[in-house]
PDB file of N, CA and C in Angstrom:
ATOM      1  N   VAL A   1       5.415   9.014 -16.930  1.00 75.00           N
ATOM      2  CA  VAL A   1       6.580   9.094 -17.775  1.00 75.00           C
ATOM      3  C   VAL A   1       7.343   7.783 -17.650  1.00 75.00           C
ATOM      4  N   VAL A   2       7.655   7.196 -18.773  1.00 69.00           N
ATOM      5  CA  VAL A   2       8.437   5.968 -18.806  1.00 69.00           C
ATOM      6  C   VAL A   2       9.768   6.289 -19.461  1.00 69.00           C
ATOM      7  N   TYR A   3      10.839   6.010 -18.763  1.00 70.00           N
ATOM      8  CA  TYR A   3      12.184   6.251 -19.262  1.00 70.00           C
ATOM      9  C   TYR A   3      12.801   4.912 -19.636  1.00 70.00           C
ATOM     10  N   THR A   4      13.118   4.724 -20.906  1.00 76.00           N
ATOM     11  CA  THR A   4      13.695   3.469 -21.372  1.00 76.00           C
ATOM     12  C   THR A   4      15.059   3.747 -21.983  1.00 76.00           C
ATOM     13  N   SER A   5      16.086   3.123 -21.439  1.00 83.00           N
ATOM     14  CA  SER A   5      17.447   3.281 -21.956  1.00 83.00           C
ATOM     15  C   SER A   5      17.723   2.261 -23.046  1.00 83.00           C
ATOM     16  N   LYS A   6      18.531   2.643 -23.990  1.00 91.00           N
ATOM     17  CA  LYS A   6      18.924   1.718 -25.047  1.00 91.00           C
ATOM     18  C   LYS A   6      19.940   0.725 -24.464  1.00 91.00           C
ATOM     19  N   ARG A   7      19.703  -0.543 -24.711  1.00 94.00           N
ATOM     20  CA  ARG A   7      20.581  -1.574 -24.167  1.00 94.00           C
ATOM     21  C   ARG A   7      21.796  -1.778 -25.077  1.00 94.00           C
ATOM     22  N   PRO A   8      22.894  -2.282 -24.525  1.00 97.00           N
ATOM     23  CA  PRO A   8      24.060  -2.588 -25.348  1.00 97.00           C
ATOM     24  C   PRO A   8      23.714  -3.599 -26.441  1.00 97.00           C
ATOM     25  N   ASN A   9      24.292  -3.404 -27.611  1.00 96.00           N
ATOM     26  CA  ASN A   9      24.054  -4.285 -28.752  1.00 96.00           C
ATOM     27  C   ASN A   9      25.013  -5.478 -28.654  1.00 96.00           C
ATOM     28  N   LEU A  10      24.466  -6.677 -28.611  1.00 96.00           N
ATOM     29  CA  LEU A  10      25.265  -7.890 -28.477  1.00 96.00           C
ATOM     30  C   LEU A  10      25.888  -8.349 -29.792  1.00 96.00           C
ATOM     31  N   GLU A  11      25.429  -7.807 -30.921  1.00 95.00           N
ATOM     32  CA  GLU A  11      25.835  -8.334 -32.221  1.00 95.00           C
ATOM     33  C   GLU A  11      26.843  -7.489 -32.993  1.00 95.00           C
ATOM     34  N   GLN A  12      26.792  -6.160 -32.840  1.00 96.00           N
ATOM     35  CA  GLN A  12      27.690  -5.323 -33.638  1.00 96.00           C
ATOM     36  C   GLN A  12      28.020  -4.027 -32.924  1.00 96.00           C
ATOM     37  N   VAL A  13      29.135  -3.426 -33.318  1.00 97.00           N
ATOM     38  CA  VAL A  13      29.521  -2.117 -32.793  1.00 97.00           C
ATOM     39  C   VAL A  13      28.590  -1.079 -33.391  1.00 97.00           C
ATOM     40  N   GLU A  14      28.083  -0.186 -32.562  1.00 97.00           N
ATOM     41  CA  GLU A  14      27.269   0.921 -33.061  1.00 97.00           C
ATOM     42  C   GLU A  14      27.550   2.153 -32.222  1.00 97.00           C
ATOM     43  N   GLY A  15      27.352   3.300 -32.813  1.00 97.00           N
ATOM     44  CA  GLY A  15      27.604   4.531 -32.092  1.00 97.00           C
ATOM     45  C   GLY A  15      26.902   5.703 -32.723  1.00 97.00           C
ATOM     46  N   SER A  16      26.877   6.794 -31.992  1.00 96.00           N
ATOM     47  CA  SER A  16      26.279   8.022 -32.497  1.00 96.00           C
ATOM     48  C   SER A  16      26.918   9.205 -31.789  1.00 96.00           C
ATOM     49  N   ALA A  17      26.847  10.362 -32.431  1.00 97.00           N
ATOM     50  CA  ALA A  17      27.351  11.594 -31.843  1.00 97.00           C
ATOM     51  C   ALA A  17      26.569  12.752 -32.433  1.00 97.00           C
ATOM     52  N   SER A  18      26.358  13.786 -31.614  1.00 97.00           N
ATOM     53  CA  SER A  18      25.678  14.984 -32.112  1.00 97.00           C
ATOM     54  C   SER A  18      26.212  16.212 -31.392  1.00 97.00           C
ATOM     55  N   LEU A  19      26.157  17.329 -32.077  1.00 96.00           N
ATOM     56  CA  LEU A  19      26.568  18.613 -31.514  1.00 96.00           C
ATOM     57  C   LEU A  19      25.576  19.663 -31.991  1.00 96.00           C
ATOM     58  N   GLU A  20      24.993  20.378 -31.048  1.00 95.00           N
ATOM     59  CA  GLU A  20      24.073  21.472 -31.375  1.00 95.00           C
ATOM     60  C   GLU A  20      24.624  22.760 -30.780  1.00 95.00           C
ATOM     61  N   VAL A  21      24.621  23.811 -31.585  1.00 93.00           N
ATOM     62  CA  VAL A  21      25.068  25.126 -31.155  1.00 93.00           C
ATOM     63  C   VAL A  21      23.966  26.103 -31.510  1.00 93.00           C
ATOM     64  N   ALA A  22      23.601  26.957 -30.544  1.00 89.00           N
ATOM     65  CA  ALA A  22      22.513  27.907 -30.776  1.00 89.00           C
ATOM     66  C   ALA A  22      22.867  29.256 -30.153  1.00 89.00           C
ATOM     67  N   SER A  23      21.967  30.192 -30.310  1.00 84.00           N
ATOM     68  CA  SER A  23      22.187  31.518 -29.742  1.00 84.00           C
ATOM     69  C   SER A  23      22.194  31.470 -28.215  1.00 84.00           C
ATOM     70  N   TYR A  24      22.595  32.559 -27.601  1.00 77.00           N
ATOM     71  CA  TYR A  24      22.718  32.679 -26.146  1.00 77.00           C
ATOM     72  C   TYR A  24      23.737  31.690 -25.588  1.00 77.00           C
ATOM     73  N   GLU A  25      24.817  31.468 -26.342  1.00 82.00           N
ATOM     74  CA  GLU A  25      25.885  30.569 -25.901  1.00 82.00           C
ATOM     75  C   GLU A  25      25.332  29.224 -25.450  1.00 82.00           C
ATOM     76  N   SER A  26      24.544  28.619 -26.289  1.00 90.00           N
ATOM     77  CA  SER A  26      23.927  27.327 -25.993  1.00 90.00           C
ATOM     78  C   SER A  26      24.635  26.222 -26.769  1.00 90.00           C
ATOM     79  N   TYR A  27      25.088  25.198 -26.031  1.00 93.00           N
ATOM     80  CA  TYR A  27      25.791  24.063 -26.621  1.00 93.00           C
ATOM     81  C   TYR A  27      25.212  22.767 -26.076  1.00 93.00           C
ATOM     82  N   ASP A  28      25.143  21.754 -26.908  1.00 95.00           N
ATOM     83  CA  ASP A  28      24.687  20.442 -26.472  1.00 95.00           C
ATOM     84  C   ASP A  28      25.469  19.395 -27.270  1.00 95.00           C
ATOM     85  N   ALA A  29      26.280  18.609 -26.575  1.00 96.00           N
ATOM     86  CA  ALA A  29      27.074  17.560 -27.223  1.00 96.00           C
ATOM     87  C   ALA A  29      26.713  16.218 -26.601  1.00 96.00           C
ATOM     88  N   ARG A  30      26.515  15.210 -27.448  1.00 96.00           N
ATOM     89  CA  ARG A  30      26.142  13.869 -26.988  1.00 96.00           C
ATOM     90  C   ARG A  30      26.909  12.838 -27.796  1.00 96.00           C
ATOM     91  N   ALA A  31      27.260  11.738 -27.123  1.00 97.00           N
ATOM     92  CA  ALA A  31      27.938  10.633 -27.805  1.00 97.00           C
ATOM     93  C   ALA A  31      27.573   9.325 -27.120  1.00 97.00           C
ATOM     94  N   ALA A  32      27.534   8.260 -27.908  1.00 97.00           N
ATOM     95  CA  ALA A  32      27.247   6.930 -27.371  1.00 97.00           C
ATOM     96  C   ALA A  32      27.944   5.899 -28.239  1.00 97.00           C
ATOM     97  N   VAL A  33      28.397   4.827 -27.596  1.00 98.00           N
ATOM     98  CA  VAL A  33      28.998   3.715 -28.326  1.00 98.00           C
ATOM     99  C   VAL A  33      28.619   2.416 -27.630  1.00 98.00           C
ATOM    100  N   SER A  34      28.307   1.416 -28.432  1.00 97.00           N
ATOM    101  CA  SER A  34      27.975   0.082 -27.934  1.00 97.00           C
ATOM    102  C   SER A  34      28.952  -0.903 -28.565  1.00 97.00           C
ATOM    103  N   ILE A  35      29.578  -1.735 -27.721  1.00 97.00           N
ATOM    104  CA  ILE A  35      30.614  -2.646 -28.201  1.00 97.00           C
ATOM    105  C   ILE A  35      30.344  -4.052 -27.672  1.00 97.00           C
ATOM    106  N   PRO A  36      30.181  -5.040 -28.567  1.00 97.00           N
ATOM    107  CA  PRO A  36      30.067  -6.417 -28.104  1.00 97.00           C
ATOM    108  C   PRO A  36      31.441  -6.910 -27.636  1.00 97.00           C
ATOM    109  N   LEU A  37      31.483  -7.515 -26.459  1.00 97.00           N
ATOM    110  CA  LEU A  37      32.741  -8.034 -25.923  1.00 97.00           C
ATOM    111  C   LEU A  37      32.882  -9.528 -26.200  1.00 97.00           C
ATOM    112  N   VAL A  38      31.773 -10.247 -26.081  1.00 95.00           N
ATOM    113  CA  VAL A  38      31.698 -11.665 -26.426  1.00 95.00           C
ATOM    114  C   VAL A  38      30.445 -11.801 -27.286  1.00 95.00           C
ATOM    115  N   GLN A  39      30.600 -12.129 -28.554  1.00 88.00           N
ATOM    116  CA  GLN A  39      29.496 -12.153 -29.515  1.00 88.00           C
ATOM    117  C   GLN A  39      28.253 -12.855 -28.957  1.00 88.00           C
ATOM    118  N   ASP A  40      27.117 -12.169 -28.999  1.00 93.00           N
ATOM    119  CA  ASP A  40      25.807 -12.666 -28.566  1.00 93.00           C
ATOM    120  C   ASP A  40      25.702 -12.970 -27.074  1.00 93.00           C
ATOM    121  N   LYS A  41      26.739 -12.639 -26.283  1.00 97.00           N
ATOM    122  CA  LYS A  41      26.714 -12.968 -24.846  1.00 97.00           C
ATOM    123  C   LYS A  41      26.952 -11.765 -23.936  1.00 97.00           C
ATOM    124  N   LEU A  42      27.885 -10.880 -24.296  1.00 98.00           N
ATOM    125  CA  LEU A  42      28.303  -9.797 -23.410  1.00 98.00           C
ATOM    126  C   LEU A  42      28.616  -8.547 -24.224  1.00 98.00           C
ATOM    127  N   ALA A  43      28.093  -7.405 -23.776  1.00 98.00           N
ATOM    128  CA  ALA A  43      28.332  -6.134 -24.473  1.00 98.00           C
ATOM    129  C   ALA A  43      28.312  -4.987 -23.481  1.00 98.00           C
ATOM    130  N   VAL A  44      28.945  -3.882 -23.861  1.00 98.00           N
ATOM    131  CA  VAL A  44      28.978  -2.683 -23.036  1.00 98.00           C
ATOM    132  C   VAL A  44      28.503  -1.495 -23.882  1.00 98.00           C
ATOM    133  N   ARG A  45      27.837  -0.541 -23.236  1.00 98.00           N
ATOM    134  CA  ARG A  45      27.393   0.689 -23.898  1.00 98.00           C
ATOM    135  C   ARG A  45      27.775   1.859 -23.007  1.00 98.00           C
ATOM    136  N   ILE A  46      28.371   2.882 -23.604  1.00 97.00           N
ATOM    137  CA  ILE A  46      28.796   4.076 -22.869  1.00 97.00           C
ATOM    138  C   ILE A  46      28.135   5.288 -23.515  1.00 97.00           C
ATOM    139  N   ASN A  47      27.531   6.142 -22.682  1.00 96.00           N
ATOM    140  CA  ASN A  47      26.879   7.371 -23.146  1.00 96.00           C
ATOM    141  C   ASN A  47      27.477   8.555 -22.398  1.00 96.00           C
ATOM    142  N   ALA A  48      27.552   9.700 -23.060  1.00 97.00           N
ATOM    143  CA  ALA A  48      28.005  10.925 -22.410  1.00 97.00           C
ATOM    144  C   ALA A  48      27.259  12.118 -23.001  1.00 97.00           C
ATOM    145  N   VAL A  49      27.018  13.124 -22.158  1.00 96.00           N
ATOM    146  CA  VAL A  49      26.338  14.344 -22.609  1.00 96.00           C
ATOM    147  C   VAL A  49      26.933  15.546 -21.878  1.00 96.00           C
ATOM    148  N   TYR A  50      27.053  16.664 -22.601  1.00 96.00           N
ATOM    149  CA  TYR A  50      27.455  17.943 -22.002  1.00 96.00           C
ATOM    150  C   TYR A  50      26.568  19.010 -22.609  1.00 96.00           C
ATOM    151  N   SER A  51      25.977  19.821 -21.752  1.00 94.00           N
ATOM    152  CA  SER A  51      25.076  20.871 -22.211  1.00 94.00           C
ATOM    153  C   SER A  51      25.364  22.148 -21.422  1.00 94.00           C
ATOM    154  N   GLU A  52      25.388  23.280 -22.130  1.00 92.00           N
ATOM    155  CA  GLU A  52      25.636  24.565 -21.473  1.00 92.00           C
ATOM    156  C   GLU A  52      24.760  25.634 -22.118  1.00 92.00           C
ATOM    157  N   PHE A  53      24.244  26.525 -21.287  1.00 89.00           N
ATOM    158  CA  PHE A  53      23.376  27.616 -21.754  1.00 89.00           C
ATOM    159  C   PHE A  53      23.638  28.825 -20.863  1.00 89.00           C
ATOM    160  N   ASP A  54      23.909  29.988 -21.462  1.00 83.00           N
ATOM    161  CA  ASP A  54      24.240  31.180 -20.673  1.00 83.00           C
ATOM    162  C   ASP A  54      23.031  31.933 -20.142  1.00 83.00           C
ATOM    163  N   GLY A  55      21.841  31.639 -20.607  1.00 79.00           N
ATOM    164  CA  GLY A  55      20.644  32.311 -20.099  1.00 79.00           C
ATOM    165  C   GLY A  55      20.138  33.389 -21.039  1.00 79.00           C
ATOM    166  N   PHE A  56      18.838  33.676 -20.910  1.00 76.00           N
ATOM    167  CA  PHE A  56      18.200  34.682 -21.751  1.00 76.00           C
ATOM    168  C   PHE A  56      18.314  36.093 -21.175  1.00 76.00           C
ATOM    169  N   TYR A  57      18.545  36.216 -19.900  1.00 79.00           N
ATOM    170  CA  TYR A  57      18.433  37.495 -19.205  1.00 79.00           C
ATOM    171  C   TYR A  57      19.799  38.069 -18.859  1.00 79.00           C
ATOM    172  N   ARG A  58      19.821  39.391 -18.646  1.00 78.00           N
ATOM    173  CA  ARG A  58      21.050  40.078 -18.225  1.00 78.00           C
ATOM    174  C   ARG A  58      20.818  40.755 -16.881  1.00 78.00           C
ATOM    175  N   ASN A  59      21.836  40.681 -16.033  1.00 78.00           N
ATOM    176  CA  ASN A  59      21.827  41.401 -14.769  1.00 78.00           C
ATOM    177  C   ASN A  59      21.997  42.885 -15.107  1.00 78.00           C
ATOM    178  N   THR A  60      21.071  43.723 -14.692  1.00 81.00           N
ATOM    179  CA  THR A  60      21.117  45.143 -15.069  1.00 81.00           C
ATOM    180  C   THR A  60      22.275  45.883 -14.411  1.00 81.00           C
ATOM    181  N   THR A  61      22.815  45.353 -13.324  1.00 85.00           N
ATOM    182  CA  THR A  61      23.936  45.989 -12.648  1.00 85.00           C
ATOM    183  C   THR A  61      25.269  45.595 -13.267  1.00 85.00           C
ATOM    184  N   THR A  62      25.485  44.304 -13.455  1.00 82.00           N
ATOM    185  CA  THR A  62      26.782  43.818 -13.947  1.00 82.00           C
ATOM    186  C   THR A  62      26.829  43.627 -15.459  1.00 82.00           C
ATOM    187  N   GLY A  63      25.678  43.447 -16.092  1.00 77.00           N
ATOM    188  CA  GLY A  63      25.631  43.171 -17.520  1.00 77.00           C
ATOM    189  C   GLY A  63      25.872  41.709 -17.863  1.00 77.00           C
ATOM    190  N   ASN A  64      26.142  40.877 -16.862  1.00 76.00           N
ATOM    191  CA  ASN A  64      26.366  39.447 -17.085  1.00 76.00           C
ATOM    192  C   ASN A  64      25.053  38.740 -17.366  1.00 76.00           C
ATOM    193  N   ARG A  65      25.121  37.683 -18.161  1.00 75.00           N
ATOM    194  CA  ARG A  65      23.938  36.858 -18.406  1.00 75.00           C
ATOM    195  C   ARG A  65      23.595  36.056 -17.161  1.00 75.00           C
ATOM    196  N   ILE A  66      22.294  35.854 -16.931  1.00 79.00           N
ATOM    197  CA  ILE A  66      21.827  35.051 -15.806  1.00 79.00           C
ATOM    198  C   ILE A  66      20.740  34.091 -16.277  1.00 79.00           C
ATOM    199  N   GLY A  67      20.478  33.069 -15.465  1.00 78.00           N
ATOM    200  CA  GLY A  67      19.435  32.106 -15.792  1.00 78.00           C
ATOM    201  C   GLY A  67      19.921  30.945 -16.632  1.00 78.00           C
ATOM    202  N   GLY A  68      21.228  30.779 -16.729  1.00 84.00           N
ATOM    203  CA  GLY A  68      21.768  29.692 -17.534  1.00 84.00           C
ATOM    204  C   GLY A  68      21.933  28.415 -16.733  1.00 84.00           C
ATOM    205  N   ASP A  69      22.440  27.410 -17.400  1.00 89.00           N
ATOM    206  CA  ASP A  69      22.714  26.154 -16.706  1.00 89.00           C
ATOM    207  C   ASP A  69      23.825  25.387 -17.410  1.00 89.00           C
ATOM    208  N   GLU A  70      24.353  24.407 -16.691  1.00 92.00           N
ATOM    209  CA  GLU A  70      25.368  23.520 -17.229  1.00 92.00           C
ATOM    210  C   GLU A  70      25.036  22.112 -16.751  1.00 92.00           C
ATOM    211  N   PHE A  71      25.064  21.151 -17.684  1.00 94.00           N
ATOM    212  CA  PHE A  71      24.726  19.765 -17.349  1.00 94.00           C
ATOM    213  C   PHE A  71      25.799  18.837 -17.896  1.00 94.00           C
ATOM    214  N   VAL A  72      26.232  17.897 -17.056  1.00 96.00           N
ATOM    215  CA  VAL A  72      27.180  16.862 -17.444  1.00 96.00           C
ATOM    216  C   VAL A  72      26.591  15.531 -17.021  1.00 96.00           C
ATOM    217  N   GLY A  73      26.622  14.562 -17.911  1.00 96.00           N
ATOM    218  CA  GLY A  73      26.094  13.243 -17.556  1.00 96.00           C
ATOM    219  C   GLY A  73      26.798  12.140 -18.320  1.00 96.00           C
ATOM    220  N   ALA A  74      26.835  10.965 -17.711  1.00 96.00           N
ATOM    221  CA  ALA A  74      27.434   9.797 -18.360  1.00 96.00           C
ATOM    222  C   ALA A  74      26.810   8.546 -17.773  1.00 96.00           C
ATOM    223  N   SER A  75      26.799   7.498 -18.568  1.00 96.00           N
ATOM    224  CA  SER A  75      26.338   6.214 -18.058  1.00 96.00           C
ATOM    225  C   SER A  75      27.084   5.095 -18.769  1.00 96.00           C
ATOM    226  N   VAL A  76      27.151   3.982 -18.097  1.00 97.00           N
ATOM    227  CA  VAL A  76      27.741   2.789 -18.673  1.00 97.00           C
ATOM    228  C   VAL A  76      26.801   1.629 -18.364  1.00 97.00           C
ATOM    229  N   ALA A  77      26.582   0.776 -19.352  1.00 97.00           N
ATOM    230  CA  ALA A  77      25.701  -0.379 -19.175  1.00 97.00           C
ATOM    231  C   ALA A  77      26.441  -1.625 -19.642  1.00 97.00           C
ATOM    232  N   LEU A  78      26.288  -2.682 -18.876  1.00 98.00           N
ATOM    233  CA  LEU A  78      26.875  -3.974 -19.209  1.00 98.00           C
ATOM    234  C   LEU A  78      25.733  -4.970 -19.358  1.00 98.00           C
ATOM    235  N   ARG A  79      25.663  -5.590 -20.515  1.00 97.00           N
ATOM    236  CA  ARG A  79      24.591  -6.556 -20.795  1.00 97.00           C
ATOM    237  C   ARG A  79      25.178  -7.956 -20.905  1.00 97.00           C
ATOM    238  N   PHE A  80      24.555  -8.891 -20.209  1.00 98.00           N
ATOM    239  CA  PHE A  80      24.996 -10.287 -20.195  1.00 98.00           C
ATOM    240  C   PHE A  80      23.807 -11.175 -20.527  1.00 98.00           C
ATOM    241  N   LYS A  81      23.957 -11.978 -21.587  1.00 97.00           N
ATOM    242  CA  LYS A  81      22.891 -12.882 -22.031  1.00 97.00           C
ATOM    243  C   LYS A  81      23.470 -14.302 -22.122  1.00 97.00           C
ATOM    244  N   PRO A  82      23.455 -15.022 -20.983  1.00 96.00           N
ATOM    245  CA  PRO A  82      24.067 -16.350 -20.979  1.00 96.00           C
ATOM    246  C   PRO A  82      23.274 -17.398 -21.763  1.00 96.00           C
ATOM    247  N   THR A  83      21.945 -17.250 -21.822  1.00 95.00           N
ATOM    248  CA  THR A  83      21.090 -18.172 -22.580  1.00 95.00           C
ATOM    249  C   THR A  83      20.015 -17.362 -23.292  1.00 95.00           C
ATOM    250  N   ASP A  84      19.244 -18.001 -24.155  1.00 93.00           N
ATOM    251  CA  ASP A  84      18.166 -17.308 -24.863  1.00 93.00           C
ATOM    252  C   ASP A  84      17.085 -16.805 -23.913  1.00 93.00           C
ATOM    253  N   SER A  85      16.903 -17.452 -22.776  1.00 96.00           N
ATOM    254  CA  SER A  85      15.834 -17.066 -21.848  1.00 96.00           C
ATOM    255  C   SER A  85      16.318 -16.192 -20.687  1.00 96.00           C
ATOM    256  N   ALA A  86      17.613 -15.920 -20.594  1.00 97.00           N
ATOM    257  CA  ALA A  86      18.156 -15.067 -19.522  1.00 97.00           C
ATOM    258  C   ALA A  86      18.906 -13.895 -20.139  1.00 97.00           C
ATOM    259  N   ASP A  87      18.532 -12.684 -19.736  1.00 96.00           N
ATOM    260  CA  ASP A  87      19.133 -11.472 -20.290  1.00 96.00           C
ATOM    261  C   ASP A  87      19.219 -10.439 -19.178  1.00 96.00           C
ATOM    262  N   PHE A  88      20.438 -10.049 -18.770  1.00 97.00           N
ATOM    263  CA  PHE A  88      20.643  -9.135 -17.652  1.00 97.00           C
ATOM    264  C   PHE A  88      21.361  -7.878 -18.123  1.00 97.00           C
ATOM    265  N   THR A  89      20.934  -6.716 -17.609  1.00 96.00           N
ATOM    266  CA  THR A  89      21.613  -5.457 -17.902  1.00 96.00           C
ATOM    267  C   THR A  89      21.882  -4.727 -16.591  1.00 96.00           C
ATOM    268  N   LEU A  90      23.131  -4.371 -16.359  1.00 96.00           N
ATOM    269  CA  LEU A  90      23.549  -3.601 -15.196  1.00 96.00           C
ATOM    270  C   LEU A  90      23.942  -2.214 -15.687  1.00 96.00           C
ATOM    271  N   ARG A  91      23.389  -1.160 -15.069  1.00 96.00           N
ATOM    272  CA  ARG A  91      23.639   0.204 -15.530  1.00 96.00           C
ATOM    273  C   ARG A  91      24.067   1.085 -14.357  1.00 96.00           C
ATOM    274  N   ALA A  92      25.061   1.936 -14.604  1.00 96.00           N
ATOM    275  CA  ALA A  92      25.500   2.933 -13.636  1.00 96.00           C
ATOM    276  C   ALA A  92      25.461   4.288 -14.331  1.00 96.00           C
ATOM    277  N   SER A  93      24.949   5.303 -13.631  1.00 95.00           N
ATOM    278  CA  SER A  93      24.817   6.641 -14.223  1.00 95.00           C
ATOM    279  C   SER A  93      25.355   7.709 -13.290  1.00 95.00           C
ATOM    280  N   TYR A  94      25.804   8.804 -13.885  1.00 96.00           N
ATOM    281  CA  TYR A  94      26.268   9.974 -13.135  1.00 96.00           C
ATOM    282  C   TYR A  94      25.713  11.207 -13.844  1.00 96.00           C
ATOM    283  N   SER A  95      25.251  12.168 -13.070  1.00 94.00           N
ATOM    284  CA  SER A  95      24.837  13.436 -13.673  1.00 94.00           C
ATOM    285  C   SER A  95      25.039  14.565 -12.657  1.00 94.00           C
ATOM    286  N   GLU A  96      25.310  15.739 -13.200  1.00 94.00           N
ATOM    287  CA  GLU A  96      25.482  16.936 -12.385  1.00 94.00           C
ATOM    288  C   GLU A  96      24.868  18.097 -13.142  1.00 94.00           C
ATOM    289  N   ASP A  97      23.972  18.812 -12.494  1.00 91.00           N
ATOM    290  CA  ASP A  97      23.259  19.922 -13.121  1.00 91.00           C
ATOM    291  C   ASP A  97      23.444  21.166 -12.258  1.00 91.00           C
ATOM    292  N   GLN A  98      24.006  22.223 -12.824  1.00 88.00           N
ATOM    293  CA  GLN A  98      24.195  23.480 -12.110  1.00 88.00           C
ATOM    294  C   GLN A  98      23.316  24.536 -12.786  1.00 88.00           C
ATOM    295  N   ILE A  99      22.421  25.112 -12.011  1.00 82.00           N
ATOM    296  CA  ILE A  99      21.489  26.108 -12.535  1.00 82.00           C
ATOM    297  C   ILE A  99      21.788  27.457 -11.881  1.00 82.00           C
ATOM    298  N   GLU A 100      21.981  28.483 -12.708  1.00 76.00           N
ATOM    299  CA  GLU A 100      22.221  29.826 -12.180  1.00 76.00           C
ATOM    300  C   GLU A 100      20.895  30.460 -11.767  1.00 76.00           C
ATOM    301  N   SER A 101      20.970  31.260 -10.731  1.00 65.00           N
ATOM    302  CA  SER A 101      19.760  31.986 -10.319  1.00 65.00           C
ATOM    303  C   SER A 101      19.959  33.469 -10.433  1.00 65.00           C
TER     304      SER A 101
END
């Protein structure tokens, strides 16, 4: 498995957002924005995600849903391109995943 992150765009502001809602109290929200700070030299990209799912199953004693999860994640990337032959990207990420049993 190869995981490739989208790098900050050095030339223009770009962004995206999505929201998915489904049965079983399932939600998934994502957003990203890339902003050039110094044209063709320095840019930042910020991503965020929130996902929640209540689970397919019910506890026969309490009636509560079980087997769900909640995920929160974010990352920030800073791209610096001082010359045509040098291109550096520094990335920091955070994620937290809680799974019900």
